[in-house]
């Protein structure tokens, strides 16, 4: 029998005298846990219902009868309003509100949710949260306020002159402009339309007056960007009216909208034509605005030296035309 000079311990391991070497410890780290399955619409909805129930109960508990002009009454053990009181004040059935607060799968309209929100004295973020939990499209109350910009924002875009700059909302409504923007884009055929919206003017103005050089390439991108924003506003009256009216006014827009294409917003190089100075290649950059969640400053900067010089010429021409 051949020996190797190695001995084994009672556990079977070799001792240091063995001429052969054992492999190093090759234990592998534990496999990462499997990723949870993607939630389906059904599971997402079922998770929202308990959140909705807890949210309504919590807000009901903090509203006292005195807050809504009701006498407290004797033997009141409920810390806030009773369910039947919320239903009565909101103009809805007691059973319906009870089911809503229990998180049952019932349908709720925006009008009913508004009534409940008023009764529970919800502020704007809480009202929006209620809509999301109830899976009802929320018409942002920022919409009306965002139709005018603050003096500070106007000062910023004015300071960007001689670079064109404007404030758009997610629907491409034009909320503010600086002089350079008006020189470049607000040509008489566009102003004659009388609608302060970029997409409306580009699709309705005659093609020969469109300031975009590569119109057939740019407009589909803008519509696809609009559709990406529309996903957060489905069902809102202002958005639905805008899409419906522009589709009726422009079969071209209607066809692009029906394609369903979506692209994210981002910086792009666009080429414009101005009859006084010719072709202008500009990079568009978007900047968000605090307090105006759906709005952005869009600034255009020259993409080359030739455009820089032509923009300077355009500004000089406009200044020369100003009355002394």
Short mmCIF file of N, CA and C in Angstrom, two decimals, residues 86-237:
data_model
loop_
_atom_site.label_atom_id
_atom_site.label_comp_id
_atom_site.label_asym_id
_atom_site.label_seq_id
_atom_site.Cartn_x
_atom_site.Cartn_y
_atom_site.Cartn_z
N UNK A 86 -70.78 62.76 7.26
CA UNK A 86 -70.02 63.07 6.05
C UNK A 86 -70.89 62.87 4.82
N UNK A 87 -71.66 61.77 4.81
CA UNK A 87 -72.53 61.50 3.67
C UNK A 87 -73.57 62.60 3.51
N UNK A 88 -74.18 63.02 4.61
CA UNK A 88 -75.22 64.05 4.55
C UNK A 88 -74.64 65.38 4.07
N UNK A 89 -73.51 65.77 4.63
CA UNK A 89 -72.90 67.05 4.24
C UNK A 89 -72.40 67.03 2.80
N UNK A 90 -72.04 65.84 2.30
CA UNK A 90 -71.51 65.73 0.94
C UNK A 90 -72.61 65.48 -0.09
N UNK A 91 -73.85 65.22 0.39
CA UNK A 91 -74.94 64.98 -0.54
C UNK A 91 -74.89 63.62 -1.20
N UNK A 92 -74.36 62.62 -0.52
CA UNK A 92 -74.28 61.26 -1.06
C UNK A 92 -74.98 60.31 -0.09
N UNK A 93 -75.26 59.10 -0.57
CA UNK A 93 -75.90 58.11 0.27
C UNK A 93 -74.98 57.58 1.36
N UNK A 94 -75.56 57.25 2.51
CA UNK A 94 -74.75 56.73 3.62
C UNK A 94 -74.09 55.42 3.22
N UNK A 95 -74.84 54.55 2.56
CA UNK A 95 -74.27 53.25 2.16
C UNK A 95 -73.12 53.45 1.18
N UNK A 96 -73.32 54.35 0.21
CA UNK A 96 -72.26 54.58 -0.77
C UNK A 96 -71.00 55.09 -0.09
N UNK A 97 -71.14 56.08 0.82
CA UNK A 97 -69.94 56.61 1.48
C UNK A 97 -69.30 55.55 2.37
N UNK A 98 -70.12 54.74 3.02
CA UNK A 98 -69.57 53.67 3.87
C UNK A 98 -68.74 52.72 3.03
N UNK A 99 -69.26 52.36 1.88
CA UNK A 99 -68.50 51.46 1.01
C UNK A 99 -67.22 52.12 0.51
N UNK A 100 -67.29 53.41 0.20
CA UNK A 100 -66.08 54.12 -0.24
C UNK A 100 -65.03 54.09 0.86
N UNK A 101 -65.47 54.36 2.11
CA UNK A 101 -64.51 54.38 3.20
C UNK A 101 -64.02 52.98 3.57
N UNK A 102 -64.77 51.98 3.21
CA UNK A 102 -64.33 50.60 3.44
C UNK A 102 -63.41 50.09 2.33
N UNK A 103 -63.21 50.91 1.31
CA UNK A 103 -62.33 50.52 0.23
C UNK A 103 -62.94 49.54 -0.73
N UNK A 104 -64.25 49.51 -0.81
CA UNK A 104 -64.89 48.58 -1.76
C UNK A 104 -64.73 49.10 -3.19
N UNK A 105 -64.73 48.20 -4.17
CA UNK A 105 -64.53 48.60 -5.57
C UNK A 105 -65.77 49.25 -6.17
N UNK A 106 -66.03 50.50 -5.79
CA UNK A 106 -67.16 51.23 -6.34
C UNK A 106 -66.64 52.41 -7.17
N UNK A 107 -67.48 52.86 -8.08
CA UNK A 107 -67.09 53.99 -8.93
C UNK A 107 -67.40 55.30 -8.22
N UNK A 108 -66.49 56.26 -8.38
CA UNK A 108 -66.68 57.59 -7.80
C UNK A 108 -66.43 58.63 -8.87
N UNK A 109 -67.31 59.60 -8.98
CA UNK A 109 -67.14 60.67 -9.96
C UNK A 109 -66.32 61.79 -9.35
N UNK A 110 -65.79 62.65 -10.22
CA UNK A 110 -65.03 63.81 -9.74
C UNK A 110 -65.91 64.73 -8.91
N UNK A 111 -67.18 64.89 -9.30
CA UNK A 111 -68.07 65.78 -8.56
C UNK A 111 -68.30 65.28 -7.14
N UNK A 112 -68.49 63.96 -6.99
CA UNK A 112 -68.73 63.40 -5.66
C UNK A 112 -67.46 63.50 -4.81
N UNK A 113 -66.32 63.21 -5.41
CA UNK A 113 -65.07 63.31 -4.65
C UNK A 113 -64.82 64.75 -4.21
N UNK A 114 -65.16 65.71 -5.07
CA UNK A 114 -65.02 67.12 -4.68
C UNK A 114 -65.90 67.44 -3.48
N UNK A 115 -67.12 66.91 -3.47
CA UNK A 115 -68.02 67.17 -2.35
C UNK A 115 -67.47 66.56 -1.06
N UNK A 116 -66.96 65.35 -1.13
CA UNK A 116 -66.37 64.71 0.04
C UNK A 116 -65.14 65.49 0.50
N UNK A 117 -64.33 65.93 -0.46
CA UNK A 117 -63.13 66.69 -0.11
C UNK A 117 -63.48 67.98 0.61
N UNK A 118 -64.54 68.65 0.17
CA UNK A 118 -64.95 69.88 0.84
C UNK A 118 -65.42 69.60 2.26
N UNK A 119 -66.19 68.53 2.43
CA UNK A 119 -66.67 68.19 3.77
C UNK A 119 -65.52 67.87 4.71
N UNK A 120 -64.54 67.14 4.22
CA UNK A 120 -63.40 66.75 5.04
C UNK A 120 -62.33 67.84 5.10
N UNK A 121 -62.59 68.96 4.46
CA UNK A 121 -61.70 70.13 4.51
C UNK A 121 -60.29 69.77 4.04
N UNK A 122 -60.21 69.07 2.89
CA UNK A 122 -58.92 68.66 2.35
C UNK A 122 -58.27 69.84 1.64
N UNK A 123 -56.96 69.96 1.80
CA UNK A 123 -56.24 70.97 1.03
C UNK A 123 -55.89 70.40 -0.34
N UNK A 124 -55.22 71.19 -1.18
CA UNK A 124 -54.98 70.77 -2.56
C UNK A 124 -54.19 69.47 -2.66
N UNK A 125 -53.05 69.30 -1.94
CA UNK A 125 -52.34 68.02 -2.05
C UNK A 125 -53.17 66.83 -1.56
N UNK A 126 -53.96 67.03 -0.50
CA UNK A 126 -54.79 65.94 0.00
C UNK A 126 -55.90 65.60 -0.98
N UNK A 127 -56.47 66.62 -1.62
CA UNK A 127 -57.51 66.38 -2.62
C UNK A 127 -56.95 65.59 -3.79
N UNK A 128 -55.77 65.97 -4.25
CA UNK A 128 -55.14 65.24 -5.35
C UNK A 128 -54.85 63.80 -4.95
N UNK A 129 -54.41 63.60 -3.70
CA UNK A 129 -54.14 62.25 -3.20
C UNK A 129 -55.42 61.43 -3.18
N UNK A 130 -56.53 62.03 -2.77
CA UNK A 130 -57.82 61.34 -2.76
C UNK A 130 -58.19 60.87 -4.16
N UNK A 131 -58.01 61.74 -5.14
CA UNK A 131 -58.33 61.37 -6.52
C UNK A 131 -57.49 60.18 -6.99
N UNK A 132 -56.20 60.21 -6.70
CA UNK A 132 -55.33 59.13 -7.15
C UNK A 132 -55.71 57.81 -6.49
N UNK A 133 -56.02 57.84 -5.19
CA UNK A 133 -56.40 56.61 -4.51
C UNK A 133 -57.73 56.07 -5.03
N UNK A 134 -58.63 56.97 -5.41
CA UNK A 134 -59.93 56.55 -5.94
C UNK A 134 -59.86 56.25 -7.44
N UNK A 135 -58.67 56.44 -8.04
CA UNK A 135 -58.45 56.16 -9.46
C UNK A 135 -59.38 56.99 -10.35
N UNK A 136 -59.45 58.27 -10.04
CA UNK A 136 -60.22 59.22 -10.83
C UNK A 136 -59.26 60.27 -11.36
N UNK A 137 -59.30 60.61 -12.67
CA UNK A 137 -58.41 61.64 -13.20
C UNK A 137 -58.56 62.95 -12.43
N UNK A 138 -57.43 63.54 -12.10
CA UNK A 138 -57.43 64.76 -11.29
C UNK A 138 -57.18 65.98 -12.16
N UNK A 139 -58.11 66.92 -12.16
CA UNK A 139 -57.93 68.18 -12.87
C UNK A 139 -57.18 69.14 -11.96
N UNK A 140 -55.91 69.36 -12.27
CA UNK A 140 -55.05 70.12 -11.38
C UNK A 140 -55.57 71.53 -11.16
N UNK A 141 -55.59 71.95 -9.92
CA UNK A 141 -55.99 73.31 -9.59
C UNK A 141 -54.89 74.30 -9.93
N UNK A 142 -53.70 73.77 -10.29
CA UNK A 142 -52.63 74.66 -10.73
C UNK A 142 -52.92 75.22 -12.12
N UNK A 143 -53.87 74.57 -12.84
CA UNK A 143 -54.08 74.92 -14.25
C UNK A 143 -54.43 76.39 -14.41
N UNK A 144 -55.41 76.86 -13.63
CA UNK A 144 -55.83 78.26 -13.78
C UNK A 144 -54.74 79.21 -13.34
N UNK A 145 -54.08 78.87 -12.22
CA UNK A 145 -53.05 79.76 -11.71
C UNK A 145 -51.86 79.84 -12.66
N UNK A 146 -51.66 78.77 -13.44
CA UNK A 146 -50.49 78.72 -14.32
C UNK A 146 -50.70 79.46 -15.63
N UNK A 147 -51.82 80.16 -15.76
CA UNK A 147 -52.04 80.92 -16.99
C UNK A 147 -51.32 82.25 -16.98
N UNK A 148 -50.68 82.59 -15.88
CA UNK A 148 -49.88 83.82 -15.81
C UNK A 148 -48.63 83.51 -15.00
N UNK A 149 -47.50 84.06 -15.43
CA UNK A 149 -46.25 83.81 -14.72
C UNK A 149 -45.98 84.96 -13.76
N UNK A 150 -45.14 84.70 -12.79
CA UNK A 150 -44.80 85.73 -11.81
C UNK A 150 -43.85 86.75 -12.43
N UNK A 151 -43.77 87.93 -11.85
CA UNK A 151 -42.81 88.93 -12.36
C UNK A 151 -41.37 88.42 -12.35
N UNK A 152 -41.03 87.60 -11.37
CA UNK A 152 -39.67 87.06 -11.31
C UNK A 152 -39.35 86.19 -12.52
N UNK A 153 -40.31 85.34 -12.91
CA UNK A 153 -40.09 84.48 -14.07
C UNK A 153 -40.01 85.33 -15.33
N UNK A 154 -40.87 86.33 -15.45
CA UNK A 154 -40.81 87.21 -16.62
C UNK A 154 -39.46 87.92 -16.69
N UNK A 155 -38.94 88.34 -15.55
CA UNK A 155 -37.62 88.99 -15.52
C UNK A 155 -36.54 88.07 -16.04
N UNK A 156 -36.63 86.78 -15.68
CA UNK A 156 -35.62 85.80 -16.11
C UNK A 156 -35.64 85.64 -17.62
N UNK A 157 -36.82 85.46 -18.20
CA UNK A 157 -36.84 85.24 -19.66
C UNK A 157 -36.50 86.52 -20.41
N UNK A 158 -36.83 87.69 -19.84
CA UNK A 158 -36.41 88.94 -20.47
C UNK A 158 -34.89 89.06 -20.46
N UNK A 159 -34.26 88.59 -19.38
CA UNK A 159 -32.81 88.68 -19.26
C UNK A 159 -32.09 87.77 -20.26
N UNK A 160 -32.80 86.76 -20.78
CA UNK A 160 -32.19 85.86 -21.77
C UNK A 160 -32.08 86.49 -23.15
N UNK A 161 -32.79 87.58 -23.39
CA UNK A 161 -32.69 88.29 -24.66
C UNK A 161 -31.22 88.71 -24.89
N UNK A 162 -30.62 88.49 -26.04
CA UNK A 162 -31.23 88.30 -27.36
C UNK A 162 -31.56 86.85 -27.74
N UNK A 163 -31.51 85.92 -26.79
CA UNK A 163 -31.92 84.56 -27.10
C UNK A 163 -33.43 84.43 -26.91
N UNK A 164 -34.14 83.84 -27.85
CA UNK A 164 -35.59 83.68 -27.69
C UNK A 164 -35.90 82.78 -26.50
N UNK A 165 -36.89 83.16 -25.72
CA UNK A 165 -37.31 82.35 -24.58
C UNK A 165 -38.79 82.58 -24.33
N UNK A 166 -39.45 81.52 -23.85
CA UNK A 166 -40.87 81.60 -23.55
C UNK A 166 -41.18 80.65 -22.41
N UNK A 167 -42.37 80.78 -21.85
CA UNK A 167 -42.86 79.83 -20.85
C UNK A 167 -44.02 79.07 -21.47
N UNK A 168 -43.91 77.75 -21.50
CA UNK A 168 -44.98 76.87 -21.98
C UNK A 168 -45.51 76.05 -20.82
N UNK A 169 -46.78 75.65 -20.91
CA UNK A 169 -47.23 74.59 -20.04
C UNK A 169 -47.15 73.27 -20.80
N UNK A 170 -47.62 72.18 -20.18
CA UNK A 170 -47.46 70.86 -20.80
C UNK A 170 -48.24 70.73 -22.10
N UNK A 171 -49.20 71.62 -22.30
CA UNK A 171 -50.03 71.56 -23.51
C UNK A 171 -49.51 72.51 -24.59
N UNK A 172 -48.33 73.12 -24.36
CA UNK A 172 -47.72 74.07 -25.28
C UNK A 172 -48.48 75.39 -25.36
N UNK A 173 -49.29 75.73 -24.35
CA UNK A 173 -49.83 77.08 -24.28
C UNK A 173 -48.68 78.04 -24.01
N UNK A 174 -48.71 79.20 -24.65
CA UNK A 174 -47.65 80.21 -24.47
C UNK A 174 -48.08 81.14 -23.35
N UNK A 175 -47.38 81.07 -22.22
CA UNK A 175 -47.75 81.85 -21.04
C UNK A 175 -46.96 83.15 -20.92
N UNK A 176 -45.78 83.21 -21.51
CA UNK A 176 -44.95 84.42 -21.45
C UNK A 176 -43.89 84.32 -22.52
N UNK A 177 -43.43 85.46 -23.02
CA UNK A 177 -42.39 85.50 -24.05
C UNK A 177 -41.45 86.67 -23.77
N UNK A 178 -40.28 86.64 -24.41
CA UNK A 178 -39.40 87.80 -24.39
C UNK A 178 -39.33 88.41 -25.80
N UNK A 179 -38.74 89.59 -25.97
CA UNK A 179 -38.74 90.24 -27.29
C UNK A 179 -38.14 89.38 -28.40
N UNK A 180 -37.05 88.67 -28.13
CA UNK A 180 -36.42 87.86 -29.17
C UNK A 180 -37.34 86.74 -29.64
N UNK A 181 -38.10 86.15 -28.71
CA UNK A 181 -39.05 85.11 -29.09
C UNK A 181 -40.13 85.69 -30.01
N UNK A 182 -40.61 86.86 -29.64
CA UNK A 182 -41.66 87.47 -30.47
C UNK A 182 -41.13 87.85 -31.85
N UNK A 183 -39.87 88.29 -31.93
CA UNK A 183 -39.28 88.62 -33.23
C UNK A 183 -39.21 87.39 -34.13
N UNK A 184 -38.89 86.25 -33.52
CA UNK A 184 -38.65 85.05 -34.32
C UNK A 184 -39.94 84.32 -34.69
N UNK A 185 -40.88 84.23 -33.76
CA UNK A 185 -42.02 83.34 -33.96
C UNK A 185 -43.34 84.05 -34.18
N UNK A 186 -43.57 85.18 -33.55
CA UNK A 186 -44.89 85.78 -33.62
C UNK A 186 -45.02 86.66 -34.86
N UNK A 187 -44.92 86.00 -36.01
CA UNK A 187 -45.07 86.70 -37.28
C UNK A 187 -46.57 86.94 -37.52
N UNK A 188 -46.92 87.91 -38.36
CA UNK A 188 -48.34 88.28 -38.53
C UNK A 188 -49.28 87.11 -38.82
N UNK A 189 -48.95 86.14 -39.72
CA UNK A 189 -49.91 85.05 -39.95
C UNK A 189 -50.21 84.23 -38.69
N UNK A 190 -49.21 84.09 -37.80
CA UNK A 190 -49.43 83.35 -36.56
C UNK A 190 -50.26 84.17 -35.58
N UNK A 191 -49.93 85.45 -35.46
CA UNK A 191 -50.69 86.30 -34.54
C UNK A 191 -52.14 86.43 -34.99
N UNK A 192 -52.38 86.35 -36.30
CA UNK A 192 -53.74 86.49 -36.81
C UNK A 192 -54.64 85.34 -36.36
N UNK A 193 -54.05 84.19 -36.04
CA UNK A 193 -54.85 83.04 -35.59
C UNK A 193 -55.49 83.33 -34.25
N UNK A 194 -54.80 84.09 -33.41
CA UNK A 194 -55.38 84.51 -32.14
C UNK A 194 -55.40 83.45 -31.07
N UNK A 195 -54.65 82.37 -31.22
CA UNK A 195 -54.59 81.32 -30.20
C UNK A 195 -53.15 81.23 -29.72
N UNK A 196 -52.95 81.45 -28.43
CA UNK A 196 -51.59 81.45 -27.89
C UNK A 196 -51.18 80.03 -27.50
N UNK A 197 -50.98 79.23 -28.52
CA UNK A 197 -50.56 77.85 -28.32
C UNK A 197 -49.66 77.46 -29.48
N UNK A 198 -48.50 76.88 -29.16
CA UNK A 198 -47.51 76.56 -30.20
C UNK A 198 -48.06 75.56 -31.20
N UNK A 199 -48.62 74.46 -30.72
CA UNK A 199 -49.09 73.42 -31.63
C UNK A 199 -50.25 73.92 -32.49
N UNK A 200 -51.14 74.66 -31.88
CA UNK A 200 -52.29 75.14 -32.66
C UNK A 200 -51.82 76.00 -33.83
N UNK A 201 -50.91 76.92 -33.55
CA UNK A 201 -50.45 77.80 -34.62
C UNK A 201 -49.68 77.03 -35.68
N UNK A 202 -48.84 76.09 -35.27
CA UNK A 202 -48.03 75.36 -36.26
C UNK A 202 -48.88 74.48 -37.17
N UNK A 203 -49.97 73.95 -36.63
CA UNK A 203 -50.80 73.08 -37.45
C UNK A 203 -51.86 73.84 -38.25
N UNK A 204 -52.24 75.03 -37.80
CA UNK A 204 -53.32 75.75 -38.46
C UNK A 204 -52.79 76.81 -39.43
N UNK A 205 -51.61 77.39 -39.13
CA UNK A 205 -51.06 78.40 -40.02
C UNK A 205 -50.73 77.75 -41.38
N UNK A 206 -50.92 78.44 -42.48
CA UNK A 206 -50.55 77.87 -43.79
C UNK A 206 -49.08 77.44 -43.80
N UNK A 207 -48.82 76.34 -44.48
CA UNK A 207 -47.47 75.75 -44.47
C UNK A 207 -46.42 76.75 -44.92
N UNK A 208 -46.76 77.61 -45.87
CA UNK A 208 -45.77 78.56 -46.38
C UNK A 208 -45.35 79.57 -45.32
N UNK A 209 -46.15 79.74 -44.27
CA UNK A 209 -45.81 80.69 -43.21
C UNK A 209 -45.23 80.00 -41.97
N UNK A 210 -45.14 78.68 -41.99
CA UNK A 210 -44.63 77.96 -40.82
C UNK A 210 -43.15 78.27 -40.63
N UNK A 211 -42.73 78.70 -39.43
CA UNK A 211 -41.32 79.05 -39.23
C UNK A 211 -40.40 77.85 -39.16
N UNK A 212 -40.93 76.63 -39.00
CA UNK A 212 -40.08 75.44 -38.95
C UNK A 212 -39.66 75.04 -40.36
N UNK A 213 -38.36 74.84 -40.54
CA UNK A 213 -37.86 74.42 -41.86
C UNK A 213 -38.18 72.95 -42.11
N UNK A 214 -37.87 72.09 -41.15
CA UNK A 214 -38.11 70.66 -41.31
C UNK A 214 -39.42 70.30 -40.59
N UNK A 215 -40.47 70.90 -41.10
CA UNK A 215 -41.78 70.76 -40.46
C UNK A 215 -42.24 69.31 -40.35
N UNK A 216 -42.04 68.53 -41.41
CA UNK A 216 -42.53 67.15 -41.42
C UNK A 216 -41.81 66.27 -40.40
N UNK A 217 -40.61 66.65 -40.00
CA UNK A 217 -39.88 65.88 -39.00
C UNK A 217 -40.16 66.40 -37.58
N UNK A 218 -40.35 67.72 -37.45
CA UNK A 218 -40.50 68.31 -36.12
C UNK A 218 -41.89 68.12 -35.54
N UNK A 219 -42.92 68.28 -36.34
CA UNK A 219 -44.27 68.22 -35.80
C UNK A 219 -44.63 66.85 -35.22
N UNK A 220 -44.25 65.72 -35.85
CA UNK A 220 -44.53 64.44 -35.20
C UNK A 220 -43.85 64.30 -33.84
N UNK A 221 -42.65 64.86 -33.69
CA UNK A 221 -41.96 64.80 -32.39
C UNK A 221 -42.71 65.62 -31.34
N UNK A 222 -43.21 66.78 -31.73
CA UNK A 222 -43.94 67.61 -30.79
C UNK A 222 -45.25 66.96 -30.37
N UNK A 223 -45.94 66.33 -31.30
CA UNK A 223 -47.19 65.65 -30.96
C UNK A 223 -46.90 64.45 -30.05
N UNK A 224 -45.82 63.73 -30.33
CA UNK A 224 -45.46 62.59 -29.48
C UNK A 224 -45.08 63.05 -28.08
N UNK A 225 -44.44 64.21 -27.97
CA UNK A 225 -44.14 64.78 -26.65
C UNK A 225 -45.43 65.16 -25.93
N UNK A 226 -46.37 65.76 -26.67
CA UNK A 226 -47.66 66.11 -26.09
C UNK A 226 -48.38 64.88 -25.56
N UNK A 227 -48.34 63.78 -26.31
CA UNK A 227 -49.02 62.58 -25.85
C UNK A 227 -48.38 62.04 -24.57
N UNK A 228 -47.07 62.17 -24.46
CA UNK A 228 -46.42 61.73 -23.22
C UNK A 228 -46.92 62.52 -22.02
N UNK A 229 -47.14 63.83 -22.21
CA UNK A 229 -47.68 64.66 -21.13
C UNK A 229 -49.16 64.35 -20.88
N UNK A 230 -49.87 64.05 -21.95
CA UNK A 230 -51.31 63.79 -21.85
C UNK A 230 -51.61 62.61 -20.92
N UNK A 231 -50.68 61.66 -20.84
CA UNK A 231 -50.91 60.50 -19.99
C UNK A 231 -51.20 60.86 -18.55
N UNK A 232 -50.69 62.01 -18.09
CA UNK A 232 -50.94 62.43 -16.71
C UNK A 232 -52.18 63.30 -16.59
N UNK A 233 -52.86 63.55 -17.71
CA UNK A 233 -54.01 64.46 -17.69
C UNK A 233 -55.24 63.86 -18.37
N UNK A 234 -55.23 62.56 -18.57
CA UNK A 234 -56.36 61.92 -19.25
C UNK A 234 -57.66 62.23 -18.50
N UNK A 235 -58.65 62.66 -19.24
CA UNK A 235 -59.95 62.94 -18.64
C UNK A 235 -60.13 64.36 -18.15
N UNK A 236 -59.07 65.16 -18.11
CA UNK A 236 -59.22 66.53 -17.65
C UNK A 236 -59.91 67.35 -18.74
N UNK A 237 -60.94 68.12 -18.37
CA UNK A 237 -61.72 68.82 -19.40
C UNK A 237 -60.90 69.72 -20.32
#
